[in-house]
mmCIF file of C-alpha atoms in Angstrom:
data_model
loop_
_atom_site.group_PDB
_atom_site.id
_atom_site.type_symbol
_atom_site.label_atom_id
_atom_site.label_comp_id
_atom_site.label_asym_id
_atom_site.label_seq_id
_atom_site.Cartn_x
_atom_site.Cartn_y
_atom_site.Cartn_z
ATOM 1 C CA MET A 16 118.036 95.056 145.022
ATOM 2 C CA GLU A 17 120.239 93.205 142.490
ATOM 3 C CA THR A 18 123.741 91.984 143.389
ATOM 4 C CA SER A 19 126.726 90.614 141.440
ATOM 5 C CA THR A 20 130.017 89.103 142.696
ATOM 6 C CA GLY A 21 133.414 89.587 141.031
ATOM 7 C CA LEU A 22 136.488 87.345 140.952
ATOM 8 C CA ASP A 23 137.957 89.206 143.910
ATOM 9 C CA GLY A 24 134.971 88.351 146.075
ATOM 10 C CA THR A 25 133.504 91.844 146.210
ATOM 11 C CA THR A 26 129.770 92.298 145.779
ATOM 12 C CA GLU A 27 128.219 95.146 143.854
ATOM 13 C CA ALA A 28 124.673 96.133 144.667
ATOM 14 C CA LYS A 29 122.297 97.838 142.275
ATOM 15 C CA ILE A 30 119.384 99.555 143.917
ATOM 16 C CA VAL A 31 116.347 100.358 141.790
ATOM 17 C CA THR A 32 114.085 103.167 142.967
ATOM 18 C CA THR A 33 110.642 104.123 141.713
ATOM 19 C CA LYS A 34 108.976 107.478 141.743
ATOM 20 C CA ALA A 35 105.908 107.814 143.887
ATOM 21 C CA SER A 36 103.262 110.332 143.054
ATOM 22 C CA VAL A 37 102.121 112.477 145.949
ATOM 23 C CA GLU A 38 98.626 113.905 146.053
ATOM 24 C CA THR A 39 98.239 117.144 148.039
ATOM 25 C CA LYS A 40 95.038 118.287 149.741
ATOM 26 C CA SER A 41 94.054 121.669 151.078
ATOM 27 C CA VAL A 42 93.862 121.427 154.856
ATOM 28 C CA VAL A 43 93.803 123.916 157.708
ATOM 29 C CA THR A 44 96.878 123.619 159.860
ATOM 30 C CA PRO A 45 98.371 125.687 162.616
ATOM 31 C CA SER A 46 101.024 128.234 161.656
ATOM 32 C CA PRO A 47 104.188 126.252 160.873
ATOM 33 C CA ARG A 48 107.187 126.564 163.071
ATOM 34 C CA LYS A 49 110.148 128.347 161.577
ATOM 35 C CA ARG A 50 112.519 125.963 159.848
ATOM 36 C CA LYS A 51 115.983 126.331 158.433
ATOM 37 C CA PRO A 52 115.862 126.960 154.686
ATOM 38 C CA THR A 53 116.554 123.867 152.583
ATOM 39 C CA THR A 54 119.112 123.804 149.800
ATOM 40 C CA THR A 55 117.559 123.698 146.333
ATOM 41 C CA PRO A 56 119.301 123.065 143.024
ATOM 42 C CA ASN A 57 119.349 126.853 142.488
ATOM 43 C CA ASN A 58 120.854 127.372 145.907
ATOM 44 C CA ALA A 59 123.465 124.722 145.124
ATOM 45 C CA ARG A 60 124.483 126.564 141.986
ATOM 46 C CA LYS A 61 124.770 129.816 143.909
ATOM 47 C CA THR A 62 127.053 128.229 146.498
ATOM 48 C CA GLY A 63 129.370 126.996 143.739
ATOM 49 C CA LYS A 64 129.071 123.288 144.577
ATOM 50 C CA SER A 65 130.641 121.047 141.940
ATOM 51 C CA THR A 66 128.963 118.225 140.071
ATOM 52 C CA PRO A 67 129.387 114.875 141.871
ATOM 53 C CA ARG A 68 131.893 112.558 140.169
ATOM 54 C CA SER A 69 129.235 109.826 140.093
ATOM 55 C CA VAL A 70 127.317 111.765 137.425
ATOM 56 C CA LEU A 71 130.291 112.705 135.237
ATOM 57 C CA SER A 72 129.687 112.536 131.501
ATOM 58 C CA GLU A 73 130.463 109.336 129.620
ATOM 59 C CA THR A 74 131.773 111.335 126.656
ATOM 60 C CA ARG A 75 134.890 113.482 126.305
ATOM 61 C CA ALA A 76 136.466 115.652 123.656
ATOM 62 C CA PRO A 77 139.768 114.253 122.332
ATOM 63 C CA PRO A 78 142.727 115.673 124.312
ATOM 64 C CA LYS A 79 144.873 117.969 122.173
ATOM 65 C CA ASP A 80 148.073 116.025 122.824
ATOM 66 C CA TRP A 81 146.765 112.468 122.629
ATOM 67 C CA GLU A 82 148.208 111.567 119.216
ATOM 68 C CA SER A 83 151.663 112.819 120.161
ATOM 69 C CA ILE A 84 151.614 110.840 123.416
ATOM 70 C CA TYR A 85 150.229 107.725 121.737
ATOM 71 C CA ALA A 86 152.983 107.768 119.104
ATOM 72 C CA LEU A 87 155.610 108.262 121.811
ATOM 73 C CA VAL A 88 154.314 105.304 123.834
ATOM 74 C CA GLU A 89 154.321 103.167 120.683
ATOM 75 C CA GLU A 90 158.005 104.012 120.205
ATOM 76 C CA LEU A 91 158.868 103.316 123.854
ATOM 77 C CA ARG A 92 157.075 99.951 123.638
ATOM 78 C CA GLN A 93 158.666 98.772 120.393
ATOM 79 C CA ASP A 94 160.894 96.242 122.172
ATOM 80 C CA ARG A 95 157.887 94.474 123.772
ATOM 81 C CA THR A 96 159.818 93.528 126.931
ATOM 82 C CA ALA A 97 157.243 94.370 129.627
ATOM 83 C CA PRO A 98 155.818 91.559 131.799
ATOM 84 C CA VAL A 99 152.535 91.607 129.862
ATOM 85 C CA ASP A 100 154.445 90.749 126.678
ATOM 86 C CA SER A 101 155.677 87.422 128.055
ATOM 87 C CA ASP A 102 153.011 86.566 130.624
ATOM 88 C CA GLY A 103 149.881 88.279 129.311
ATOM 89 C CA SER A 104 146.781 86.833 127.699
ATOM 90 C CA GLU A 105 148.205 87.219 124.185
ATOM 91 C CA ALA A 106 151.507 85.479 124.925
ATOM 92 C CA LEU A 107 150.509 82.562 127.174
ATOM 93 C CA PRO A 108 147.844 80.542 125.295
ATOM 94 C CA ASP A 109 148.986 77.520 123.270
ATOM 95 C CA LYS A 110 148.062 77.735 119.570
ATOM 96 C CA SER A 111 149.299 74.249 118.701
ATOM 97 C CA GLN A 112 146.138 72.469 119.883
ATOM 98 C CA GLY A 113 143.680 74.289 117.655
ATOM 99 C CA GLU A 114 141.610 77.452 117.778
ATOM 100 C CA LYS A 115 139.102 76.273 120.393
ATOM 101 C CA VAL A 116 141.794 75.340 122.910
ATOM 102 C CA PHE A 117 143.631 78.583 122.166
ATOM 103 C CA ARG A 118 140.496 80.643 122.839
ATOM 104 C CA PHE A 119 139.759 78.683 126.007
ATOM 105 C CA GLN A 120 143.253 79.352 127.306
ATOM 106 C CA VAL A 121 142.892 83.082 126.536
ATOM 107 C CA LEU A 122 139.754 83.091 128.693
ATOM 108 C CA ILE A 123 141.432 81.201 131.543
ATOM 109 C CA ALA A 124 144.476 83.498 131.465
ATOM 110 C CA LEU A 125 142.195 86.515 131.887
ATOM 111 C CA MET A 126 140.187 84.850 134.663
ATOM 112 C CA LEU A 127 143.421 84.165 136.547
ATOM 113 C CA SER A 128 144.779 87.675 136.033
ATOM 114 C CA SER A 129 142.468 89.574 138.385
ATOM 115 C CA GLN A 130 144.409 90.897 141.414
ATOM 116 C CA THR A 131 147.495 88.914 140.313
ATOM 117 C CA LYS A 132 150.873 89.887 138.840
ATOM 118 C CA ASP A 133 151.551 88.761 135.280
ATOM 119 C CA SER A 134 154.562 86.698 136.378
ATOM 120 C CA ILE A 135 152.350 84.633 138.712
ATOM 121 C CA VAL A 136 149.723 84.255 135.988
ATOM 122 C CA GLY A 137 152.450 83.000 133.664
ATOM 123 C CA GLU A 138 153.672 80.403 136.167
ATOM 124 C CA THR A 139 150.126 79.258 136.858
ATOM 125 C CA MET A 140 149.194 79.005 133.191
ATOM 126 C CA ARG A 141 152.262 76.888 132.484
ATOM 127 C CA ALA A 142 151.345 74.594 135.385
ATOM 128 C CA LEU A 143 147.817 74.242 133.990
ATOM 129 C CA GLN A 144 149.132 73.599 130.483
ATOM 130 C CA GLY A 145 151.348 70.847 131.872
ATOM 131 C CA HIS A 146 148.280 69.362 133.555
ATOM 132 C CA GLY A 147 146.204 69.676 130.380
ATOM 133 C CA LEU A 148 144.458 72.989 129.841
ATOM 134 C CA THR A 149 141.405 72.063 127.794
ATOM 135 C CA ALA A 150 137.783 72.542 128.754
ATOM 136 C CA GLU A 151 137.171 68.787 128.831
ATOM 137 C CA ASN A 152 140.160 68.048 131.049
ATOM 138 C CA ILE A 153 139.397 70.862 133.476
ATOM 139 C CA ALA A 154 135.820 69.585 133.711
ATOM 140 C CA GLN A 155 137.198 66.191 134.779
ATOM 141 C CA THR A 156 139.734 67.706 137.193
ATOM 142 C CA SER A 157 138.631 67.727 140.825
ATOM 143 C CA HIS A 158 137.911 71.009 142.558
ATOM 144 C CA GLU A 159 140.740 70.326 145.007
ATOM 145 C CA LYS A 160 143.296 69.577 142.286
ATOM 146 C CA LEU A 161 142.395 72.680 140.279
ATOM 147 C CA ASN A 162 142.562 74.844 143.386
ATOM 148 C CA SER A 163 146.015 73.457 144.118
ATOM 149 C CA LEU A 164 147.214 74.191 140.586
ATOM 150 C CA ILE A 165 146.131 77.845 140.763
ATOM 151 C CA ARG A 166 146.828 78.401 144.466
ATOM 152 C CA ARG A 167 149.320 81.240 143.865
ATOM 153 C CA VAL A 168 146.880 83.569 142.092
ATOM 154 C CA GLY A 169 144.794 86.058 144.019
ATOM 155 C CA PHE A 170 141.377 84.837 145.223
ATOM 156 C CA HIS A 171 142.123 81.323 143.967
ATOM 157 C CA ASN A 172 139.138 79.833 145.812
ATOM 158 C CA ASN A 173 136.693 82.048 143.933
ATOM 159 C CA LYS A 174 138.513 81.495 140.653
ATOM 160 C CA THR A 175 138.462 77.723 141.045
ATOM 161 C CA LYS A 176 134.693 77.847 141.542
ATOM 162 C CA TYR A 177 134.144 80.146 138.570
ATOM 163 C CA ILE A 178 136.418 78.166 136.242
ATOM 164 C CA LYS A 179 134.651 74.889 137.098
ATOM 165 C CA GLU A 180 131.252 76.500 136.480
ATOM 166 C CA THR A 181 132.484 78.084 133.247
ATOM 167 C CA VAL A 182 133.776 74.872 131.672
ATOM 168 C CA GLU A 183 130.407 73.206 132.234
ATOM 169 C CA ILE A 184 128.707 76.104 130.441
ATOM 170 C CA LEU A 185 131.183 76.023 127.559
ATOM 171 C CA ILE A 186 130.719 72.278 127.083
ATOM 172 C CA SER A 187 126.934 72.285 127.329
ATOM 173 C CA GLU A 188 126.084 75.555 125.572
ATOM 174 C CA TYR A 189 128.972 76.500 123.266
ATOM 175 C CA ASN A 190 130.228 73.196 121.853
ATOM 176 C CA VAL A 191 133.415 73.372 123.962
ATOM 177 C CA ASP A 192 134.210 76.849 122.638
ATOM 178 C CA ILE A 193 133.977 80.268 124.264
ATOM 179 C CA PRO A 194 131.086 82.683 123.628
ATOM 180 C CA PRO A 195 131.407 84.556 120.315
ATOM 181 C CA ASN A 196 131.266 88.080 121.693
ATOM 182 C CA ALA A 197 131.892 90.181 124.800
ATOM 183 C CA VAL A 198 128.208 90.501 125.708
ATOM 184 C CA GLU A 199 127.826 86.722 125.917
ATOM 185 C CA MET A 200 131.138 86.348 127.754
ATOM 186 C CA MET A 201 129.994 88.718 130.489
ATOM 187 C CA LYS A 202 127.319 86.161 131.361
ATOM 188 C CA LEU A 203 130.003 83.684 132.429
ATOM 189 C CA PRO A 204 130.739 83.430 136.188
ATOM 190 C CA GLY A 205 133.191 86.097 137.342
ATOM 191 C CA VAL A 206 133.774 87.622 133.893
ATOM 192 C CA GLY A 207 133.423 91.411 133.730
ATOM 193 C CA PRO A 208 133.798 93.964 130.917
ATOM 194 C CA LYS A 209 137.616 94.208 131.056
ATOM 195 C CA MET A 210 138.094 90.462 130.675
ATOM 196 C CA ALA A 211 135.337 90.071 128.094
ATOM 197 C CA PHE A 212 136.628 92.766 125.733
ATOM 198 C CA ILE A 213 140.220 91.474 125.890
ATOM 199 C CA VAL A 214 139.149 87.844 125.335
ATOM 200 C CA GLU A 215 137.021 88.941 122.371
ATOM 201 C CA ASN A 216 139.979 90.860 120.963
ATOM 202 C CA VAL A 217 142.631 88.168 121.437
ATOM 203 C CA GLY A 218 140.451 85.103 120.984
ATOM 204 C CA TRP A 219 138.222 86.149 118.113
ATOM 205 C CA GLY A 220 140.153 89.038 116.551
ATOM 206 C CA THR A 221 137.185 91.370 116.919
ATOM 207 C CA CYS A 222 136.746 94.401 119.136
ATOM 208 C CA SER A 223 133.522 95.893 120.495
ATOM 209 C CA GLY A 224 135.106 97.670 123.468
ATOM 210 C CA ILE A 225 138.351 98.482 125.286
ATOM 211 C CA GLY A 226 139.536 96.389 128.224
ATOM 212 C CA ILE A 227 140.463 98.787 131.038
ATOM 213 C CA ASP A 228 142.218 97.677 134.219
ATOM 214 C CA THR A 229 142.904 99.725 137.354
ATOM 215 C CA HIS A 230 146.386 100.728 136.136
ATOM 216 C CA MET A 231 145.069 102.092 132.825
ATOM 217 C CA HIS A 232 142.296 103.849 134.752
ATOM 218 C CA ARG A 233 144.890 105.603 136.908
ATOM 219 C CA MET A 234 147.193 106.480 133.997
ATOM 220 C CA PHE A 235 144.502 107.930 131.762
ATOM 221 C CA ASN A 236 143.262 110.116 134.610
ATOM 222 C CA GLU A 237 146.817 111.319 135.264
ATOM 223 C CA LEU A 238 147.185 112.160 131.573
ATOM 224 C CA LYS A 239 143.817 114.001 131.685
ATOM 225 C CA TRP A 240 142.504 111.801 128.891
ATOM 226 C CA VAL A 241 139.496 111.013 131.084
ATOM 227 C CA ASP A 242 137.939 112.351 134.260
ATOM 228 C CA SER A 243 136.495 109.223 135.791
ATOM 229 C CA LYS A 244 135.795 107.461 139.045
ATOM 230 C CA ASN A 245 136.279 103.801 138.047
ATOM 231 C CA PRO A 246 137.628 101.661 135.168
ATOM 232 C CA GLU A 247 134.202 101.222 133.568
ATOM 233 C CA GLN A 248 133.669 104.977 133.423
ATOM 234 C CA THR A 249 137.193 105.326 132.014
ATOM 235 C CA ARG A 250 136.328 102.810 129.299
ATOM 236 C CA LYS A 251 133.215 104.675 128.224
ATOM 237 C CA GLN A 252 134.949 108.050 128.153
ATOM 238 C CA LEU A 253 137.952 106.691 126.252
ATOM 239 C CA GLU A 254 135.737 104.941 123.708
ATOM 240 C CA SER A 255 133.867 108.209 123.109
ATOM 241 C CA TRP A 256 136.894 109.814 121.411
ATOM 242 C CA LEU A 257 139.681 107.284 120.744
ATOM 243 C CA PRO A 258 139.523 106.126 117.081
ATOM 244 C CA LYS A 259 138.337 102.536 116.777
ATOM 245 C CA ASP A 260 141.465 101.484 114.923
ATOM 246 C CA ARG A 261 143.348 101.969 118.219
ATOM 247 C CA TRP A 262 140.978 99.931 120.388
ATOM 248 C CA MET A 263 142.678 96.599 119.736
ATOM 249 C CA THR A 264 146.158 97.824 120.682
ATOM 250 C CA VAL A 265 145.619 100.378 123.445
ATOM 251 C CA ASN A 266 145.380 97.803 126.261
ATOM 252 C CA VAL A 267 148.604 95.874 125.749
ATOM 253 C CA LEU A 268 150.413 99.082 124.739
ATOM 254 C CA PHE A 269 149.581 101.055 127.876
ATOM 255 C CA VAL A 270 149.515 98.136 130.316
ATOM 256 C CA GLY A 271 153.107 97.347 129.342
ATOM 257 C CA PHE A 272 154.102 101.013 129.468
ATOM 258 C CA GLY A 273 152.542 101.378 132.915
ATOM 259 C CA GLN A 274 154.338 98.251 134.167
ATOM 260 C CA GLU A 275 157.707 99.632 133.112
ATOM 261 C CA VAL A 276 157.042 103.096 134.559
ATOM 262 C CA GLN A 277 155.876 101.681 137.900
ATOM 263 C CA GLN A 278 157.980 98.530 138.338
ATOM 264 C CA PHE A 279 161.115 99.185 136.256
ATOM 265 C CA LYS A 280 161.818 102.909 136.572
ATOM 266 C CA PRO A 281 165.531 102.758 135.555
ATOM 267 C CA LYS A 282 164.585 100.869 132.420
ATOM 268 C CA ALA A 283 161.854 103.412 131.594
ATOM 269 C CA ILE A 284 164.292 106.304 132.060
ATOM 270 C CA ARG A 285 166.975 104.706 129.868
ATOM 271 C CA LYS A 286 164.453 104.084 127.102
ATOM 272 C CA ALA A 287 163.215 107.670 127.387
ATOM 273 C CA LEU A 288 166.768 109.019 127.086
ATOM 274 C CA LYS A 289 167.470 106.928 123.984
ATOM 275 C CA CYS A 290 164.219 107.568 122.086
ATOM 276 C CA SER A 291 163.705 110.133 119.319
ATOM 277 C CA ARG A 292 162.000 112.597 121.691
ATOM 278 C CA PRO A 293 163.819 112.279 125.040
ATOM 279 C CA ALA A 294 162.515 115.520 126.550
ATOM 280 C CA ASP A 295 158.884 114.600 125.795
ATOM 281 C CA ALA A 296 159.418 111.035 127.022
ATOM 282 C CA LEU A 297 160.947 112.170 130.314
ATOM 283 C CA ARG A 298 158.133 114.668 130.874
ATOM 284 C CA LEU A 299 155.616 111.911 130.167
ATOM 285 C CA ILE A 300 156.991 109.461 132.707
ATOM 286 C CA LYS A 301 157.291 112.325 135.192
ATOM 287 C CA ARG A 302 153.560 113.009 134.706
ATOM 288 C CA LEU A 303 152.973 109.372 135.571
ATOM 289 C CA GLY A 304 154.730 109.636 138.913
ATOM 290 C CA VAL A 305 158.424 108.971 138.278
ATOM 291 C CA ASP A 306 160.699 111.173 140.408
ATOM 292 C CA LEU A 307 163.364 111.936 137.796
ATOM 293 C CA LYS A 308 165.687 113.652 140.253
ATOM 294 C CA LYS A 309 165.588 110.782 142.743
ATOM 295 C CA GLU A 310 165.825 107.999 140.175
ATOM 296 C CA GLY A 311 168.444 109.860 138.148
ATOM 297 C CA ALA A 312 170.638 110.170 141.250
ATOM 298 C CA LYS A 313 170.362 106.435 141.892
ATOM 299 C CA MET A 314 171.341 105.696 138.290
ATOM 300 C CA GLY A 315 174.038 108.354 138.062
ATOM 301 C CA VAL A 316 172.391 110.047 135.070
ATOM 302 C CA GLU A 317 171.244 113.344 136.620
ATOM 303 C CA GLU A 318 173.264 115.454 134.180
ATOM 304 C CA GLU A 319 172.061 113.447 131.215
ATOM 305 C CA ILE A 320 168.444 113.928 132.293
ATOM 306 C CA LEU A 321 168.921 117.670 132.816
ATOM 307 C CA GLU A 322 170.535 118.019 129.419
ATOM 308 C CA ALA A 323 167.779 116.040 127.717
ATOM 309 C CA MET A 324 165.057 118.080 129.402
ATOM 310 C CA LYS A 325 166.420 121.231 127.750
ATOM 311 C CA GLY A 326 165.301 119.897 124.393
#
C-alpha cells in the first residue's frame, strides 16, 4: 500500500492488487447445496445498473454551448475585481527582486492557498514579504517564527513543515529556483497537481495542464462540462476537449467568476444586468445556484430581472 499526505493533512492510500492464477482439478464432491444465484456482468446489465462514477471516462465531447458561455464569462470578468485578482497567485508575488524570487513567491502563495480564503492568503503573503520572502531567508527563519507568520492560513502547522522542507530542496537541488515544470514540482512536499500547474503557468509562462480547485470542479459539473467525482477527474475531462489556448486563462477566469457568484451575489446580478447578453448572463448565474427571485427582492430589482429574462 502506498500513501501520500496533502497540505490539509488528509492521507490518500493507493492499493495495488495482483491477479492470482487459480488451477482447477477434477474432484468428486457431494451434491452442492442450493445457493442464491450470483450477479454477473450480464445480470448487472439486465438489471439496468449504472456505471460507477469511479470508472467514468477521462475524455468528453465538447459541450455545444461552451464557447458562448466562455465568452460571456470573459465579458463578466473584464473588470478583474474578484478576490483572486488582488490576492491570488498572479497578483501577490513581488517582481522587483528578480525572476527567481518572483517564482518562489508564486509557489509559496499557492502552498498557502489550500483551504484558505484569498483575503487571508493576501494578508499572510504581505506579512511574509515584510519579513523577507526569499528561499534563503525562509531557510534561516525558525520553524516557530514561520508558523507564527502564517498562523491564519488553514493547516498552518502542515504548511510550515512543508515550506521549510521545500526551501531546503530548492536551495540544494534547484540553485535557489523552483522546479522547471509541473511534474518536478509535484515532487515537492505538499504540492499537488492544482498547485503545480498554476505555478508552472504563472512562474514560468508555460502550461502543461489546468489547475482545478474544488470550486471549479463544482461549477464545471453544474454546467455539464464534465461528469466527474473529484477535481483531478475534472481536470482530465476538461483537458480532453478545451482548446489549449484557453488553458492558461481558464483558472483565474472561472475562479474569479465563481467567487463573485458565491460570495458577492448582488454584484454578480448587477454585472449580468449591464452586460451585452443580460438574459444569458442571468440564466448562467441561476444555473450556478443564485436564487434570482430571492436576491432580486433583496436588491429591489425584481422587475428589472424579469424584464431582462424576456430577452
